[in-house]
Coordinates of C-alpha atoms and ligand atoms in Angstrom, one line a residue:
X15 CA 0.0 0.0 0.0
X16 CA 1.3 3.4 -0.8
X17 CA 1.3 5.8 2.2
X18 CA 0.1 9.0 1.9
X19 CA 2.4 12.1 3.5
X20 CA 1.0 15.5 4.2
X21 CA 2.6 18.3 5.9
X22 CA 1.1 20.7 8.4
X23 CA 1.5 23.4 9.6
X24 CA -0.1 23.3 13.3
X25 CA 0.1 26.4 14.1
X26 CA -2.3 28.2 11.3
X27 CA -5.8 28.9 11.9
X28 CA -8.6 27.2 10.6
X29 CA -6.7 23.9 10.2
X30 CA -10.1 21.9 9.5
X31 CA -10.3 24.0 6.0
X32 CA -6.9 22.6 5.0
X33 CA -7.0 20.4 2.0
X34 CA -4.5 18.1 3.9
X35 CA -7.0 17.7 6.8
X36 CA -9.9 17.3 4.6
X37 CA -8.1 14.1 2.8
X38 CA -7.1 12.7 5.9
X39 CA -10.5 13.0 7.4
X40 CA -12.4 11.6 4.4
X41 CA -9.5 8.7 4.5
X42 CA -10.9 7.8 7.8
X43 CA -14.7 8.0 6.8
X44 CA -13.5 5.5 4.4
X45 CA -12.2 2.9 7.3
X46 CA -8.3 3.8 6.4
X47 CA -6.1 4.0 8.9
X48 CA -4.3 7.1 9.4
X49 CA -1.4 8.4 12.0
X50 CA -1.6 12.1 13.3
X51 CA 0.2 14.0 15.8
X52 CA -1.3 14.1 19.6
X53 CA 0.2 16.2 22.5
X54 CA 1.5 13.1 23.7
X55 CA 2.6 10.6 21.0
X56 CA 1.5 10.2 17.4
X57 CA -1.7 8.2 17.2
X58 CA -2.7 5.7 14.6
X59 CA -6.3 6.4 13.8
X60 CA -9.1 4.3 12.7
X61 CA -12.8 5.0 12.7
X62 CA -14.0 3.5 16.1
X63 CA -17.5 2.5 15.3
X64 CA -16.4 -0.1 12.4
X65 CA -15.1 -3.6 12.8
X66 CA -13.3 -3.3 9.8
X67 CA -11.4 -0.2 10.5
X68 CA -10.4 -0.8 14.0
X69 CA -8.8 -4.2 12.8
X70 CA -6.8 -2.6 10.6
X71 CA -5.0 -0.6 13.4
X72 CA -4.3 -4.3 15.1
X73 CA -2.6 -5.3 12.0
X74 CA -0.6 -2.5 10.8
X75 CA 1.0 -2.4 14.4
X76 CA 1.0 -6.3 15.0
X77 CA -0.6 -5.5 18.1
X78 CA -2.0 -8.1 20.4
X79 CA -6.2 -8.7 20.2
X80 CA -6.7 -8.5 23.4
X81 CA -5.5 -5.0 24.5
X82 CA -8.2 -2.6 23.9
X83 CA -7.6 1.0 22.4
X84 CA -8.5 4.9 23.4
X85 CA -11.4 6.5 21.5
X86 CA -10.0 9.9 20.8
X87 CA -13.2 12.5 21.0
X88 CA -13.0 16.2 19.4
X89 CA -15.9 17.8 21.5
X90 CA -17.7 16.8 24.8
X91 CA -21.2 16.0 22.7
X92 CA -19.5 12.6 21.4
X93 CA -19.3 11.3 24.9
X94 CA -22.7 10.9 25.1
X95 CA -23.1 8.1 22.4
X96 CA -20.0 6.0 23.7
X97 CA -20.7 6.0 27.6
X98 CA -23.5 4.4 29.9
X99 CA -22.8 7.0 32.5
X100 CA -20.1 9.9 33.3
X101 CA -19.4 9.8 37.1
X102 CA -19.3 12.9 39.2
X103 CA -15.6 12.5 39.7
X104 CA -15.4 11.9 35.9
X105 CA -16.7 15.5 35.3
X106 CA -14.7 17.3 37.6
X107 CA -11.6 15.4 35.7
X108 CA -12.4 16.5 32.3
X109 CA -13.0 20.3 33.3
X110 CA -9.9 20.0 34.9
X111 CA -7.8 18.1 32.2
X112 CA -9.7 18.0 28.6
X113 CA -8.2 18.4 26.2
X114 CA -5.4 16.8 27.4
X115 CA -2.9 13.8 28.0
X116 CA -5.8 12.3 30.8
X117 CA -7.4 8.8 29.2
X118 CA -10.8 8.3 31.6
X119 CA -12.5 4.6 31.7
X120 CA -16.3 4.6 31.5
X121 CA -18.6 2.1 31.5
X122 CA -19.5 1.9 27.9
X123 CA -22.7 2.1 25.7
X124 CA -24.3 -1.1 24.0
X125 CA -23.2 -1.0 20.3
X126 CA -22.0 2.3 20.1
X127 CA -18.3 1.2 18.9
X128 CA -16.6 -2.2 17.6
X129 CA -16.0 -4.8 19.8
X130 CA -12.0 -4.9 18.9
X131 CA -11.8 -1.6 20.0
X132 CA -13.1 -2.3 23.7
X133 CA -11.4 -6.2 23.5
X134 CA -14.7 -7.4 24.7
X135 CA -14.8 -5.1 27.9
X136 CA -17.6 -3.9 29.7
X137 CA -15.7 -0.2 29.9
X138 CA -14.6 1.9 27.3
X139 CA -11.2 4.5 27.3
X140 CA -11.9 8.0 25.6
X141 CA -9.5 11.0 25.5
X142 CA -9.6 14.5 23.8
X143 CA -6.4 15.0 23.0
X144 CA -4.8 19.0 23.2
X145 CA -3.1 19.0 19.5
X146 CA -4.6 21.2 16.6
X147 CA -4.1 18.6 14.2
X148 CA -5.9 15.8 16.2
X149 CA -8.8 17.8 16.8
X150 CA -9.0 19.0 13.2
X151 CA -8.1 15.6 12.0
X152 CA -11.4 13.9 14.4
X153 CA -13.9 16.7 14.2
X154 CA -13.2 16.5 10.0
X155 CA -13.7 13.1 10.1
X156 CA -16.9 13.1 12.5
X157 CA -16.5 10.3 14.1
X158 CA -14.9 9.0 17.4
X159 CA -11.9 7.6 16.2
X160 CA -9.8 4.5 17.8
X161 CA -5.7 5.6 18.3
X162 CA -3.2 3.8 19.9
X163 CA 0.2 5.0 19.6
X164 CA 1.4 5.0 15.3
X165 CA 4.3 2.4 16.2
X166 CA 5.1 -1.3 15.7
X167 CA 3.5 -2.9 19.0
X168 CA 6.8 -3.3 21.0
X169 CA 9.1 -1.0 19.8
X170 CA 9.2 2.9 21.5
X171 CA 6.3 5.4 20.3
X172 CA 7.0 7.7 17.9
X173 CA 7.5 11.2 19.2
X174 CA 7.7 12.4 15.1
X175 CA 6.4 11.5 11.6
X176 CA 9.8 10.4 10.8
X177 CA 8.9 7.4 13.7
X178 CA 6.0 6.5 12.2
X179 CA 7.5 6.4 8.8
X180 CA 10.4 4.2 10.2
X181 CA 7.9 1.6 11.3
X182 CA 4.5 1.8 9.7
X183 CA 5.8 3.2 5.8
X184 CA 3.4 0.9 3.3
X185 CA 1.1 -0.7 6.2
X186 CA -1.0 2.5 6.6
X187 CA -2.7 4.8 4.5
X188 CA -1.5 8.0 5.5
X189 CA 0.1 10.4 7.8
X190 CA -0.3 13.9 8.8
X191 CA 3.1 15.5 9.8
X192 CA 2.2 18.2 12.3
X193 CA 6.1 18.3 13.7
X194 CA 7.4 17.2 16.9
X195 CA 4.9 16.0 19.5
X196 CA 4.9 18.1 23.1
X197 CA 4.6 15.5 26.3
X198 CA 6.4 12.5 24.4
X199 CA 4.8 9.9 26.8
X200 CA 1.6 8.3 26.4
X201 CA -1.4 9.8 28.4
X202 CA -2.6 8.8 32.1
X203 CA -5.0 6.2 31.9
X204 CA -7.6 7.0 35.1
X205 CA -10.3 4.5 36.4
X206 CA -13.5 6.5 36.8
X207 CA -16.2 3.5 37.0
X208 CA -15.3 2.6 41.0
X209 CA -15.4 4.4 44.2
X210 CA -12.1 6.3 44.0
X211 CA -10.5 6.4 40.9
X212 CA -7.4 4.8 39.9
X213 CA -5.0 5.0 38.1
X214 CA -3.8 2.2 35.6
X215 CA -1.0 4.0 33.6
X216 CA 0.8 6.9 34.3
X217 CA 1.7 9.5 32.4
X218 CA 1.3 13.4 31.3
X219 CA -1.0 13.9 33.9
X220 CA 1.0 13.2 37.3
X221 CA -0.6 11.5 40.1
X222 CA -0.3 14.8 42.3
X223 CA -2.3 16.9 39.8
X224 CA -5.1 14.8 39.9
X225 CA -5.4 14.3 43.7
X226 CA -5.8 18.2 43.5
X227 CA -9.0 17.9 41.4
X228 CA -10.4 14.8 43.0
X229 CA -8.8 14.1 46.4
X230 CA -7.8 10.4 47.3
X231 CA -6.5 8.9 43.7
X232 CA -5.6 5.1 44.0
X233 CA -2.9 3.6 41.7
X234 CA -3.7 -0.3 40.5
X235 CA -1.5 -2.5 42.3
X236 CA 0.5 -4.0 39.3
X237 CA 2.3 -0.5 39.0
X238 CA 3.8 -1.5 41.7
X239 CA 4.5 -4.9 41.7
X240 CA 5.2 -6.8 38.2
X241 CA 3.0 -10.3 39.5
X242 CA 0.1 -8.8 39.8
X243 CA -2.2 -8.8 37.4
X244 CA -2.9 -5.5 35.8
X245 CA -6.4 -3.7 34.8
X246 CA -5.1 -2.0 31.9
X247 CA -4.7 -5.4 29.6
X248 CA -1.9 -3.1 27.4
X249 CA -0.2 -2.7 30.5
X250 CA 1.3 -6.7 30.7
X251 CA 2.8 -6.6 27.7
X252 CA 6.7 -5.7 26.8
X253 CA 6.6 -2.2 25.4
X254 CA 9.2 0.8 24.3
X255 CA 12.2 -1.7 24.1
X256 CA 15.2 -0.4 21.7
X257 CA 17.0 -3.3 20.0
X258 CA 19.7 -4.2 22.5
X259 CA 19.4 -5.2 25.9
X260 CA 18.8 -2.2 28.5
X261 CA 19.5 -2.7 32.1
X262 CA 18.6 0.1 35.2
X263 CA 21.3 1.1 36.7
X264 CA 21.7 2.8 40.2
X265 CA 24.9 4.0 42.0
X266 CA 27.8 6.4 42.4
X267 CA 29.2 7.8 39.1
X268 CA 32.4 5.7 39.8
X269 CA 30.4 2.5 40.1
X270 CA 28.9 3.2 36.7
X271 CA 31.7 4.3 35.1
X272 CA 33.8 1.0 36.2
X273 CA 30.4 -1.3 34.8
X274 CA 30.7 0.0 31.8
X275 CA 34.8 -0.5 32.2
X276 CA 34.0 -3.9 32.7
X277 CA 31.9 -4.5 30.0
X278 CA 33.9 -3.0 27.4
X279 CA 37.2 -4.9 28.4
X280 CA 34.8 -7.8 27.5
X281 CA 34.5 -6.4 24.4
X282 CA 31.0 -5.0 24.7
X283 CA 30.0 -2.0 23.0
X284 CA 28.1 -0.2 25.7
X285 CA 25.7 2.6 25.3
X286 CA 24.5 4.9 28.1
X287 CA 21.6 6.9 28.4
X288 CA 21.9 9.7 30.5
X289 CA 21.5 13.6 31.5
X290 CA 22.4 16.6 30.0
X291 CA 23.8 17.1 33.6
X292 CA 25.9 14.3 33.7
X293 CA 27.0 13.2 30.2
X294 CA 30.1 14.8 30.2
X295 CA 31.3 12.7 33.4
X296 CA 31.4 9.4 31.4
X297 CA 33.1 7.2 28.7
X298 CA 31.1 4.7 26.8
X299 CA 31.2 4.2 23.6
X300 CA 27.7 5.9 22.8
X301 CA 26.5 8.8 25.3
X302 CA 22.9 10.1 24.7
X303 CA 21.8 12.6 26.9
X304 CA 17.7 12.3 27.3
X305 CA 17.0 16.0 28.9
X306 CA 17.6 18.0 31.5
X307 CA 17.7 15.8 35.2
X308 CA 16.6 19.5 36.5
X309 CA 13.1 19.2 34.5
X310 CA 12.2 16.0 33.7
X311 CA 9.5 17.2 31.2
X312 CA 12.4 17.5 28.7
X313 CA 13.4 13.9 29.5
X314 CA 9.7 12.9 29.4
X315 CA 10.0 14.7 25.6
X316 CA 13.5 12.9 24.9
X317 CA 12.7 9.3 25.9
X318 CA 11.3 7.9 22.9
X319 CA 13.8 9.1 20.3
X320 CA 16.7 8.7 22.5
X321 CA 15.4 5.1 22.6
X322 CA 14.9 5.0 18.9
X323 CA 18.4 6.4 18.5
X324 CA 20.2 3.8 20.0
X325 CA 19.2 1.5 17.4
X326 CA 20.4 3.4 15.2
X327 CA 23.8 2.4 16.5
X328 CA 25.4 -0.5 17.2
X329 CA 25.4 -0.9 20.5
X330 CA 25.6 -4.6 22.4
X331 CA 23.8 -3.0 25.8
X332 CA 22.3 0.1 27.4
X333 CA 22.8 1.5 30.5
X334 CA 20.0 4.1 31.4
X335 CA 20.2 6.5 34.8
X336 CA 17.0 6.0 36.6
X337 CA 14.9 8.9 37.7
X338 CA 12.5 9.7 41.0
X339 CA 9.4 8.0 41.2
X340 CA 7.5 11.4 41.5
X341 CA 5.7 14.0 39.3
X342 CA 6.4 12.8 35.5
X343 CA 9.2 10.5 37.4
X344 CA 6.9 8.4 37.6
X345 CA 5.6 7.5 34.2
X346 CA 9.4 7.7 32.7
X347 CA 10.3 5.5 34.8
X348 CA 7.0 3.3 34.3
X349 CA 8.4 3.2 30.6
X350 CA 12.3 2.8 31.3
X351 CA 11.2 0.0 33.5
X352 CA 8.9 -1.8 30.9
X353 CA 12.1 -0.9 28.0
X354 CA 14.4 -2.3 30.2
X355 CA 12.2 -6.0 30.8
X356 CA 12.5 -4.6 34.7
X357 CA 16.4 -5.8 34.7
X358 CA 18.4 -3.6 37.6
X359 CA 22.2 -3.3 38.0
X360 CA 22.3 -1.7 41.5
X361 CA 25.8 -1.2 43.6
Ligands
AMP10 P1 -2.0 2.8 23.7 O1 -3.2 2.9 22.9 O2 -0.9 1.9 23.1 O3 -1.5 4.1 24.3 O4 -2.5 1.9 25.0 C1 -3.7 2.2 25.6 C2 -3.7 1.7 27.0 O5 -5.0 1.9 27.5 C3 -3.4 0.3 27.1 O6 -2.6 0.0 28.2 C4 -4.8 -0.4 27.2 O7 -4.7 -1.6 27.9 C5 -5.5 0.7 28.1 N1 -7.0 0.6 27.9 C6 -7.7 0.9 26.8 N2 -9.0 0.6 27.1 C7 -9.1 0.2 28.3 C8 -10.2 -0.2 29.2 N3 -11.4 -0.3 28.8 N4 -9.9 -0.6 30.4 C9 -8.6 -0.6 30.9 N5 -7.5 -0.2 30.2 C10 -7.8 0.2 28.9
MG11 MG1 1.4 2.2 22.5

């Protein structure tokens, strides 16, 4: 299949008039899949209410049946037709956070979207994502639209067009090139159909933010502990990993450094990821600095192309700085952890 490129420029007004838009849109009436940007990641795109379309997403990412998708909405109206009921605490959520890198779980309406998009649940995931282009792209298009991230299930999410070229070039039917996305991680997914909500990913949206809107915010147990069994069914499966083995490691600068001695005398080519900060205390044979330790939003932005760069060299192993669990600590390090198959290297 030939894949259709269009640039845009996000920042003009009136995107929706734009004869890109209008192509991409009527692509997506016709059940073609299509990637835009997001705030967050780029999203692949599919129209939500047919079975044909939304299995077209599963197969252009080889992703796995039973991990349902976020419908991405344009306005508030659409909620209507794809929920049984919108919580109190759901609401106050979506004043708060729409549009937004915040995913809320409803229970869903009977019928209203394809079953492969829910994976046979009883709840459904909707978003309204905070990107020009997505909200031109969906409100064109006039339907609620199905978009997991525009990357090969697996591999790191693609934080430009130039990512979802890389791993989605011929398999989809199009994609919108609105430039460099903002957040670079994947939004919070929040529980809103139980007492206190909970949350089952995290991500743009911290923890601490939400509590402010909502009090008491619960976080599923399998965030915490890798045996349990997580609510999010996405959430079990390996995600983000670059091509060679990445390990966590933790300790003094000197007990790095001397890992990565050892490795090399073994003849290792070892690849580091690190900090603006601290780059220029080590010797590897590749250095990528992901951000600024000082704001982690920049390494939040960084992650995914940093990841993506390393396999663009040759690299036998990667060493990767951890981060505090707190703020937007806490979903990079949800996504280093899940790139890094949970293996530590401590001192
Ligand atoms: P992605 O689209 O790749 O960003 O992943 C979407 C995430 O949302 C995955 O972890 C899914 O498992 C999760 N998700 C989508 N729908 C639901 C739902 N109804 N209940 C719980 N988690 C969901
Ligand atoms: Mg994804």
């Amino acid at each position: 299949m030939e894949t259709k490129y269009w640039l845009v420029d996000k920042d003009v007004d009136s995107l929706a008039t734009y004869p890109q838009i209008k192509e991409a849109a009527a692509l997506l009436r016709e059940n073609q899949v299509v990637a835009f940007p997001t705030e967050t990641v780029y999203g692949l795109g599919a129209n939500a209410t047919s079975e044909e379309a939304s299995s077209k997403i599963f197969a252009a990412k080889g992703r796995p049946a039973d991990n349902p998708l976020i419908v991405h909405i344009a306005d508030r109206e659409q909620l209507d037709d794809l929920t049984a009921s919108i919580p109190e605490q759901a609401e106050r959520l979506m004043e708060a956070f729409w549009p937004g890198p915040l995913t809320i779980i409803f229970m869903k309406k009977d019928q209203a979207l394809a079953r492969q998009v829910t994976a046979g649940l009883e709840t459904v995931a909707v978003r309204m994502p905070d990107h020009p282009v997505a909200l031109a792209v969906i409100s064109e298009a006039g339907l609620p639209i199905a978009a997991p991230s525009a990357n090969r299930s697996g591999k790191p999410s693609p934080t430009s067009a130039k990512h979802v070229q890389a791993d989605l070039d011929g398999l989809i039917a199009g994609i919108v090139d609105g430039g460099e996305t903002g957040v670079g991680l994947e939004s919070t997914v929040i529980d809103c159909t139980g007492k206190i909500p909970v949350i089952l990913r995290p991500g743009g949206v911290t923890k601490e933010e939400l509590e402010q809107v909502v009090g008491e915010v619960g976080l599923d147990p399998a965030l915490k502990d890798e045996l349990e069994k997580p609510k999010s069914p996405g959430m079990k499966y390996q995600h983000y990993a670059p091509d060679a083995p990445m390990y966590l490691v933790e300790g003094s600068r000197e007990w790095i450094q001397e890992l990565i001695h050892q490795q090399r005398k073994l003849g290792k080519k070892v690849g580091l990821l690190t900090t603006e900060e601290q780059m220029s205390f080590y010797q590897a044979d590749v250095i990528l600095p992901c951000g600024s330790e000082s704001k982690l939003e920049t390494v939040a932005r960084s992650l995914y192309e940093v990841l993506r760069a390393f396999n663009e060299s040759d690299v036998d192993m990667i060493l990767s700085e951890t981060f505090p669990y707190e703020g937007v600590g806490s979903a990079i390090m949800n996504r280093l952890e899940k790139a890094a198959g949970h293996r530590w290297l401590r001192e």
